[in-house]
């Protein structure tokens, strides 16, 4: 038996991902090494692999995967109800796009042949953390206006015609943006995806394809649905919770009862802030 692990000379890329030790017979490990070497030399001819996942599950793995294949297919679930996606879902009654954006970026070509300037824009967030609350809104709106007018330095760094194309999607978002939309922490990539979603008759596939072309995504990424759905869980104590971030423990207090069942719900749309919602026995609905 031979013990081996992938490392910086194998599957590890820029020390971003570490694999566990695996015991394999020597003849199998040698065949595996040859196969991996062949894939690494010509990843565009690598294997076709299909993944069903959420956003963070394969984020770092996807960065490594592109060293070995450019033919992976990722079906991402758009049910996240937290983070910057929550505000977009509240405003436009749409599926979450944050996980879609993250997966596309993790598969992007980060070499000199890619478009790192486009990826930098798509990864950028609108922030004004160091300012007073009374000043934040104006500064955030100025940042968005700079993107709409193509005066933002990250957008100006992108060559034509890509710059005008991206600008058109940002403008589409801006035209439909509600006056009470909270831009704090908004991902520019999410805003672009939202603009494309609205332009393309509330469909994510066209803009996901274009987004991938702009950053030279080495793989295919699509969402499992265009519907505005939420995850709903029933706990063993009888409580029902609607909204993924309400039971994952990342943004709210951890649940105190095991999950008995889980399903999709289409009812949690345009939910008012928690403090403004009336109390309902055994039902928890979260929107951020």
PDB file of N, CA and C in Angstrom, residues 116-156:
ATOM      1  N   UNK A 116      -8.665  39.647 -15.903  1.00  0.00           N
ATOM      2  CA  UNK A 116      -8.652  39.956 -14.468  1.00  0.00           C
ATOM      3  C   UNK A 116      -9.292  41.291 -14.127  1.00  0.00           C
ATOM      4  N   UNK A 117      -9.281  42.241 -15.065  1.00  0.00           N
ATOM      5  CA  UNK A 117      -9.918  43.532 -14.810  1.00  0.00           C
ATOM      6  C   UNK A 117     -11.431  43.382 -14.685  1.00  0.00           C
ATOM      7  N   UNK A 118     -12.015  42.496 -15.498  1.00  0.00           N
ATOM      8  CA  UNK A 118     -13.454  42.242 -15.412  1.00  0.00           C
ATOM      9  C   UNK A 118     -13.781  41.509 -14.123  1.00  0.00           C
ATOM     10  N   UNK A 119     -12.970  40.523 -13.780  1.00  0.00           N
ATOM     11  CA  UNK A 119     -13.185  39.773 -12.540  1.00  0.00           C
ATOM     12  C   UNK A 119     -13.065  40.682 -11.329  1.00  0.00           C
ATOM     13  N   UNK A 120     -12.153  41.651 -11.377  1.00  0.00           N
ATOM     14  CA  UNK A 120     -11.983  42.590 -10.265  1.00  0.00           C
ATOM     15  C   UNK A 120     -13.244  43.425 -10.061  1.00  0.00           C
ATOM     16  N   UNK A 121     -13.866  43.845 -11.151  1.00  0.00           N
ATOM     17  CA  UNK A 121     -15.107  44.611 -11.053  1.00  0.00           C
ATOM     18  C   UNK A 121     -16.227  43.741 -10.496  1.00  0.00           C
ATOM     19  N   UNK A 122     -16.343  42.530 -11.005  1.00  0.00           N
ATOM     20  CA  UNK A 122     -17.416  41.644 -10.560  1.00  0.00           C
ATOM     21  C   UNK A 122     -17.254  41.255  -9.087  1.00  0.00           C
ATOM     22  N   UNK A 123     -16.028  41.307  -8.572  1.00  0.00           N
ATOM     23  CA  UNK A 123     -15.770  40.945  -7.174  1.00  0.00           C
ATOM     24  C   UNK A 123     -15.901  42.133  -6.226  1.00  0.00           C
ATOM     25  N   UNK A 124     -16.004  43.316  -6.766  1.00  0.00           N
ATOM     26  CA  UNK A 124     -16.013  44.536  -5.954  1.00  0.00           C
ATOM     27  C   UNK A 124     -17.339  44.703  -5.204  1.00  0.00           C
ATOM     28  N   UNK A 125     -17.256  45.260  -4.004  1.00  0.00           N
ATOM     29  CA  UNK A 125     -18.447  45.569  -3.204  1.00  0.00           C
ATOM     30  C   UNK A 125     -18.507  47.060  -2.899  1.00  0.00           C
ATOM     31  N   UNK A 126     -19.709  47.580  -2.859  1.00  0.00           N
ATOM     32  CA  UNK A 126     -19.914  48.993  -2.507  1.00  0.00           C
ATOM     33  C   UNK A 126     -19.905  49.119  -0.990  1.00  0.00           C
ATOM     34  N   UNK A 127     -18.958  49.855  -0.464  1.00  0.00           N
ATOM     35  CA  UNK A 127     -18.838  50.009   0.988  1.00  0.00           C
ATOM     36  C   UNK A 127     -18.581  51.459   1.360  1.00  0.00           C
ATOM     37  N   UNK A 128     -18.957  51.778   2.587  1.00  0.00           N
ATOM     38  CA  UNK A 128     -18.687  53.099   3.162  1.00  0.00           C
ATOM     39  C   UNK A 128     -18.597  52.930   4.670  1.00  0.00           C
ATOM     40  N   UNK A 129     -17.826  51.957   5.090  1.00  0.00           N
ATOM     41  CA  UNK A 129     -17.794  51.552   6.495  1.00  0.00           C
ATOM     42  C   UNK A 129     -17.264  52.624   7.435  1.00  0.00           C
ATOM     43  N   UNK A 130     -16.335  53.439   6.973  1.00  0.00           N
ATOM     44  CA  UNK A 130     -15.676  54.391   7.854  1.00  0.00           C
ATOM     45  C   UNK A 130     -16.445  55.704   8.004  1.00  0.00           C
ATOM     46  N   UNK A 131     -17.552  55.832   7.309  1.00  0.00           N
ATOM     47  CA  UNK A 131     -18.312  57.078   7.354  1.00  0.00           C
ATOM     48  C   UNK A 131     -19.443  57.002   8.367  1.00  0.00           C
ATOM     49  N   UNK A 132     -19.968  58.164   8.723  1.00  0.00           N
ATOM     50  CA  UNK A 132     -21.118  58.239   9.601  1.00  0.00           C
ATOM     51  C   UNK A 132     -22.347  57.712   8.865  1.00  0.00           C
ATOM     52  N   UNK A 133     -23.311  57.224   9.630  1.00  0.00           N
ATOM     53  CA  UNK A 133     -24.521  56.658   9.032  1.00  0.00           C
ATOM     54  C   UNK A 133     -25.209  57.659   8.117  1.00  0.00           C
ATOM     55  N   UNK A 134     -25.197  58.923   8.495  1.00  0.00           N
ATOM     56  CA  UNK A 134     -25.869  59.965   7.705  1.00  0.00           C
ATOM     57  C   UNK A 134     -25.183  60.225   6.367  1.00  0.00           C
ATOM     58  N   UNK A 135     -23.914  59.806   6.251  1.00  0.00           N
ATOM     59  CA  UNK A 135     -23.161  60.060   5.026  1.00  0.00           C
ATOM     60  C   UNK A 135     -23.072  58.837   4.117  1.00  0.00           C
ATOM     61  N   UNK A 136     -23.326  57.662   4.676  1.00  0.00           N
ATOM     62  CA  UNK A 136     -23.119  56.419   3.937  1.00  0.00           C
ATOM     63  C   UNK A 136     -23.978  56.318   2.682  1.00  0.00           C
ATOM     64  N   UNK A 137     -25.260  56.616   2.810  1.00  0.00           N
ATOM     65  CA  UNK A 137     -26.177  56.439   1.681  1.00  0.00           C
ATOM     66  C   UNK A 137     -25.749  57.268   0.482  1.00  0.00           C
ATOM     67  N   UNK A 138     -25.366  58.533   0.725  1.00  0.00           N
ATOM     68  CA  UNK A 138     -24.963  59.402  -0.376  1.00  0.00           C
ATOM     69  C   UNK A 138     -23.698  58.888  -1.056  1.00  0.00           C
ATOM     70  N   UNK A 139     -22.742  58.403  -0.272  1.00  0.00           N
ATOM     71  CA  UNK A 139     -21.487  57.895  -0.832  1.00  0.00           C
ATOM     72  C   UNK A 139     -21.740  56.624  -1.645  1.00  0.00           C
ATOM     73  N   UNK A 140     -22.573  55.740  -1.138  1.00  0.00           N
ATOM     74  CA  UNK A 140     -22.893  54.513  -1.856  1.00  0.00           C
ATOM     75  C   UNK A 140     -23.601  54.806  -3.170  1.00  0.00           C
ATOM     76  N   UNK A 141     -24.511  55.762  -3.148  1.00  0.00           N
ATOM     77  CA  UNK A 141     -25.219  56.137  -4.376  1.00  0.00           C
ATOM     78  C   UNK A 141     -24.273  56.786  -5.379  1.00  0.00           C
ATOM     79  N   UNK A 142     -23.299  57.545  -4.887  1.00  0.00           N
ATOM     80  CA  UNK A 142     -22.303  58.134  -5.779  1.00  0.00           C
ATOM     81  C   UNK A 142     -21.467  57.054  -6.455  1.00  0.00           C
ATOM     82  N   UNK A 143     -21.131  56.012  -5.700  1.00  0.00           N
ATOM     83  CA  UNK A 143     -20.368  54.902  -6.275  1.00  0.00           C
ATOM     84  C   UNK A 143     -21.167  54.201  -7.368  1.00  0.00           C
ATOM     85  N   UNK A 144     -22.450  53.998  -7.115  1.00  0.00           N
ATOM     86  CA  UNK A 144     -23.302  53.368  -8.115  1.00  0.00           C
ATOM     87  C   UNK A 144     -23.447  54.265  -9.342  1.00  0.00           C
ATOM     88  N   UNK A 145     -23.610  55.557  -9.123  1.00  0.00           N
ATOM     89  CA  UNK A 145     -23.719  56.490 -10.242  1.00  0.00           C
ATOM     90  C   UNK A 145     -22.454  56.477 -11.090  1.00  0.00           C
ATOM     91  N   UNK A 146     -21.301  56.327 -10.436  1.00  0.00           N
ATOM     92  CA  UNK A 146     -20.037  56.260 -11.178  1.00  0.00           C
ATOM     93  C   UNK A 146     -19.997  55.031 -12.072  1.00  0.00           C
ATOM     94  N   UNK A 147     -20.586  53.930 -11.615  1.00  0.00           N
ATOM     95  CA  UNK A 147     -20.662  52.727 -12.438  1.00  0.00           C
ATOM     96  C   UNK A 147     -21.636  52.916 -13.594  1.00  0.00           C
ATOM     97  N   UNK A 148     -22.770  53.528 -13.307  1.00  0.00           N
ATOM     98  CA  UNK A 148     -23.784  53.757 -14.342  1.00  0.00           C
ATOM     99  C   UNK A 148     -23.242  54.654 -15.454  1.00  0.00           C
ATOM    100  N   UNK A 149     -22.453  55.646 -15.079  1.00  0.00           N
ATOM    101  CA  UNK A 149     -21.905  56.600 -16.052  1.00  0.00           C
ATOM    102  C   UNK A 149     -20.561  56.155 -16.616  1.00  0.00           C
ATOM    103  N   UNK A 150     -20.093  54.974 -16.207  1.00  0.00           N
ATOM    104  CA  UNK A 150     -18.809  54.419 -16.663  1.00  0.00           C
ATOM    105  C   UNK A 150     -17.620  55.274 -16.244  1.00  0.00           C
ATOM    106  N   UNK A 151     -17.758  55.983 -15.122  1.00  0.00           N
ATOM    107  CA  UNK A 151     -16.646  56.794 -14.613  1.00  0.00           C
ATOM    108  C   UNK A 151     -15.906  56.119 -13.460  1.00  0.00           C
ATOM    109  N   UNK A 152     -16.433  54.992 -12.990  1.00  0.00           N
ATOM    110  CA  UNK A 152     -15.775  54.279 -11.907  1.00  0.00           C
ATOM    111  C   UNK A 152     -14.453  53.699 -12.413  1.00  0.00           C
ATOM    112  N   UNK A 153     -13.357  53.837 -11.645  1.00  0.00           N
ATOM    113  CA  UNK A 153     -12.046  53.372 -12.125  1.00  0.00           C
ATOM    114  C   UNK A 153     -12.012  51.894 -12.504  1.00  0.00           C
ATOM    115  N   UNK A 154     -12.742  51.040 -11.796  1.00  0.00           N
ATOM    116  CA  UNK A 154     -12.749  49.615 -12.128  1.00  0.00           C
ATOM    117  C   UNK A 154     -13.433  49.356 -13.463  1.00  0.00           C
ATOM    118  N   UNK A 155     -14.453  50.137 -13.781  1.00  0.00           N
ATOM    119  CA  UNK A 155     -15.131  49.978 -15.064  1.00  0.00           C
ATOM    120  C   UNK A 155     -14.331  50.625 -16.184  1.00  0.00           C
ATOM    121  N   UNK A 156     -13.692  51.751 -15.907  1.00  0.00           N
ATOM    122  CA  UNK A 156     -12.871  52.424 -16.914  1.00  0.00           C
ATOM    123  C   UNK A 156     -11.674  51.574 -17.328  1.00  0.00           C
TER     124      UNK A 156
END
